Short mmCIF file of C-alpha atoms in Angstrom, two decimals:
data_model
loop_
_atom_site.label_atom_id
_atom_site.label_comp_id
_atom_site.label_asym_id
_atom_site.label_seq_id
_atom_site.Cartn_x
_atom_site.Cartn_y
_atom_site.Cartn_z
CA UNK A 1 1.38 -17.85 -24.83
CA UNK A 2 1.08 -19.14 -28.04
CA UNK A 3 4.02 -18.80 -30.47
CA UNK A 4 4.33 -15.70 -32.53
CA UNK A 5 6.00 -16.58 -35.91
CA UNK A 6 7.60 -14.24 -38.62
CA UNK A 7 4.62 -13.56 -40.40
CA UNK A 8 2.84 -12.18 -37.39
CA UNK A 9 5.98 -10.17 -36.61
CA UNK A 10 5.94 -8.83 -40.10
CA UNK A 11 2.10 -7.92 -39.77
CA UNK A 12 2.96 -6.13 -36.52
CA UNK A 13 5.82 -4.35 -38.16
CA UNK A 14 3.58 -3.00 -40.91
CA UNK A 15 0.56 -2.08 -38.83
CA UNK A 16 2.63 -0.41 -36.15
CA UNK A 17 4.34 1.70 -38.50
CA UNK A 18 1.08 2.74 -40.13
CA UNK A 19 -2.32 1.26 -38.26
CA UNK A 20 -4.59 3.00 -41.08
CA UNK A 21 -2.96 0.78 -43.88
CA UNK A 22 -5.75 -1.35 -45.48
CA UNK A 23 -5.46 -5.05 -44.90
CA UNK A 24 -5.34 -5.67 -48.78
CA UNK A 25 -1.98 -3.72 -48.66
CA UNK A 26 -0.51 -5.49 -45.84
CA UNK A 27 -1.66 -8.88 -47.58
CA UNK A 28 0.25 -7.91 -50.64
CA UNK A 29 3.18 -7.02 -48.71
CA UNK A 30 3.40 -10.24 -46.70
CA UNK A 31 2.34 -12.24 -50.00
CA UNK A 32 -0.60 -13.63 -48.13
CA UNK A 33 -4.55 -13.59 -48.73
CA UNK A 34 -6.47 -10.66 -46.95
CA UNK A 35 -8.52 -13.37 -45.00
CA UNK A 36 -5.10 -14.62 -43.68
CA UNK A 37 -4.20 -10.95 -42.42
CA UNK A 38 -7.72 -10.80 -40.81
CA UNK A 39 -7.24 -14.20 -39.12
CA UNK A 40 -3.87 -13.28 -37.86
CA UNK A 41 -4.65 -9.72 -36.62
CA UNK A 42 -7.74 -11.10 -34.82
CA UNK A 43 -5.66 -13.86 -33.09
CA UNK A 44 -2.97 -11.22 -32.10
CA UNK A 45 -5.80 -9.20 -30.52
CA UNK A 46 -7.11 -12.44 -28.75
CA UNK A 47 -3.79 -13.21 -27.54
CA UNK A 48 -3.14 -9.87 -25.98
CA UNK A 49 -0.31 -8.84 -28.24
CA UNK A 50 -2.40 -6.12 -29.78
CA UNK A 51 -3.70 -4.24 -27.15
CA UNK A 52 -5.29 -1.11 -28.78
CA UNK A 53 -5.80 0.75 -31.81
CA UNK A 54 -6.80 4.17 -32.47
CA UNK A 55 -6.11 7.81 -33.21
CA UNK A 56 -3.45 9.85 -31.40
CA UNK A 57 -4.34 13.31 -30.75
CA UNK A 58 -1.66 16.21 -30.48
CA UNK A 59 -2.29 17.56 -27.12
CA UNK A 60 -1.08 21.14 -28.15
CA UNK A 61 -4.01 21.22 -30.68
CA UNK A 62 -6.33 21.07 -27.92
CA UNK A 63 -4.66 23.81 -25.80
CA UNK A 64 -2.42 21.53 -23.56
CA UNK A 65 0.99 23.23 -24.20
CA UNK A 66 2.76 21.90 -20.93
CA UNK A 67 3.57 18.22 -20.88
CA UNK A 68 4.74 17.32 -17.21
CA UNK A 69 6.14 14.27 -15.49
CA UNK A 70 5.68 14.36 -11.70
CA UNK A 71 7.45 12.18 -9.39
CA UNK A 72 5.07 11.26 -6.19
CA UNK A 73 6.20 10.16 -2.88
CA UNK A 74 3.46 8.19 -0.96
CA UNK A 75 3.36 7.69 2.89
CA UNK A 76 3.36 3.99 2.14
CA UNK A 77 3.57 2.12 -1.21
CA UNK A 78 0.52 0.16 -0.26
CA UNK A 79 -1.46 3.34 -0.92
CA UNK A 80 -0.59 3.16 -4.78
CA UNK A 81 -4.06 1.74 -5.76
CA UNK A 82 -6.21 4.11 -3.75
CA UNK A 83 -3.85 6.95 -5.05
CA UNK A 84 -4.47 5.53 -8.80
CA UNK A 85 -8.27 5.65 -8.22
CA UNK A 86 -8.15 9.26 -7.27
CA UNK A 87 -5.66 10.09 -10.20
CA UNK A 88 -8.29 8.51 -12.73
CA UNK A 89 -10.64 11.51 -11.74
CA UNK A 90 -8.03 13.82 -12.96
CA UNK A 91 -8.56 14.04 -16.84
CA UNK A 92 -5.10 15.70 -17.45
CA UNK A 93 -3.30 12.77 -15.99
CA UNK A 94 -2.48 10.44 -19.06
CA UNK A 95 -0.27 7.89 -17.56
CA UNK A 96 1.00 6.38 -14.05
CA UNK A 97 3.70 4.19 -13.14
CA UNK A 98 4.40 2.33 -9.94
CA UNK A 99 8.25 2.68 -9.85
CA UNK A 100 11.42 1.90 -7.98
CA UNK A 101 13.98 4.82 -7.38
CA UNK A 102 13.25 7.95 -5.40
CA UNK A 103 9.49 8.12 -6.23
CA UNK A 104 6.86 5.86 -5.59
CA UNK A 105 5.15 6.70 -8.56
CA UNK A 106 5.56 8.88 -11.73
CA UNK A 107 2.75 10.25 -13.50
CA UNK A 108 2.32 12.24 -16.99
CA UNK A 109 0.14 14.92 -17.08
CA UNK A 110 -1.06 17.52 -19.60
CA UNK A 111 -1.71 21.37 -18.60
CA UNK A 112 -2.95 24.41 -20.74
CA UNK A 113 0.01 26.47 -19.05
CA UNK A 114 1.86 27.16 -15.85
CA UNK A 115 -1.35 28.46 -13.84
CA UNK A 116 -3.03 25.33 -14.73
CA UNK A 117 0.03 23.19 -13.88
CA UNK A 118 0.16 24.96 -10.58
CA UNK A 119 -3.68 24.23 -9.92
CA UNK A 120 -3.45 20.80 -10.91
CA UNK A 121 -0.28 20.05 -8.36
CA UNK A 122 -1.51 22.41 -5.44
CA UNK A 123 -5.27 21.51 -5.67
CA UNK A 124 -5.55 17.96 -7.07
CA UNK A 125 -2.33 15.87 -6.71
CA UNK A 126 -1.05 17.28 -3.44
CA UNK A 127 -4.59 16.91 -1.93
CA UNK A 128 -4.82 13.19 -2.48
CA UNK A 129 -4.66 11.39 1.01
CA UNK A 130 -1.12 9.43 1.17
CA UNK A 131 0.78 11.86 -1.22
CA UNK A 132 3.64 13.27 1.16
CA UNK A 133 5.48 15.12 -1.94
CA UNK A 134 5.85 15.64 -5.56
CA UNK A 135 8.38 16.79 -7.83
CA UNK A 136 7.82 18.32 -11.23
CA UNK A 137 9.70 17.84 -14.51
CA UNK A 138 8.65 19.78 -17.48
CA UNK A 139 9.11 18.50 -20.71
CA UNK A 140 10.52 20.96 -23.13
CA UNK A 141 10.07 18.61 -26.32
CA UNK A 142 9.43 15.16 -27.35
CA UNK A 143 12.11 13.58 -29.63
CA UNK A 144 11.32 10.17 -29.52
CA UNK A 145 7.88 8.31 -29.65
CA UNK A 146 7.78 4.76 -31.11
CA UNK A 147 6.35 1.34 -30.61
CA UNK A 148 8.89 -1.51 -29.16
CA UNK A 149 10.80 -2.94 -32.23
CA UNK A 150 9.53 -6.14 -34.00
CA UNK A 151 12.49 -8.43 -34.57
CA UNK A 152 12.10 -10.92 -37.38
CA UNK A 153 13.87 -14.42 -36.83
CA UNK A 154 16.49 -15.03 -39.23
CA UNK A 155 16.18 -18.44 -40.87
#
């Protein structure tokens, strides 16, 4: 991996705080040219440091009022990839993690209401071959949602 310097970190700090900030403003804040910012950002994308960009939609505005984490226990851990393929066909599933601890995997999904959640659990998740059991945790409120901190090296 190529070295990430303080200018790269400063750029990351700025654009992760506001992805819509114009590059001219980033350039001014970093005291470099716009071309330098464009080149640095493209390099960070090419290196895989920046892995995406876009807009985040509040699920509640689309009627998905229930955010749920589901711990899933599989018959065998080796079934994980096949189960993930099935989960990819369920649009309400937005995250999936292979985990240690009491669950084989942890998924995050959104449901419109409790009836929708029950339908997802009973008729979708628990019907996937290899799923032995699920445990549901409903999020009452998301209090923190942020990017990993960018730490500048002190000289």
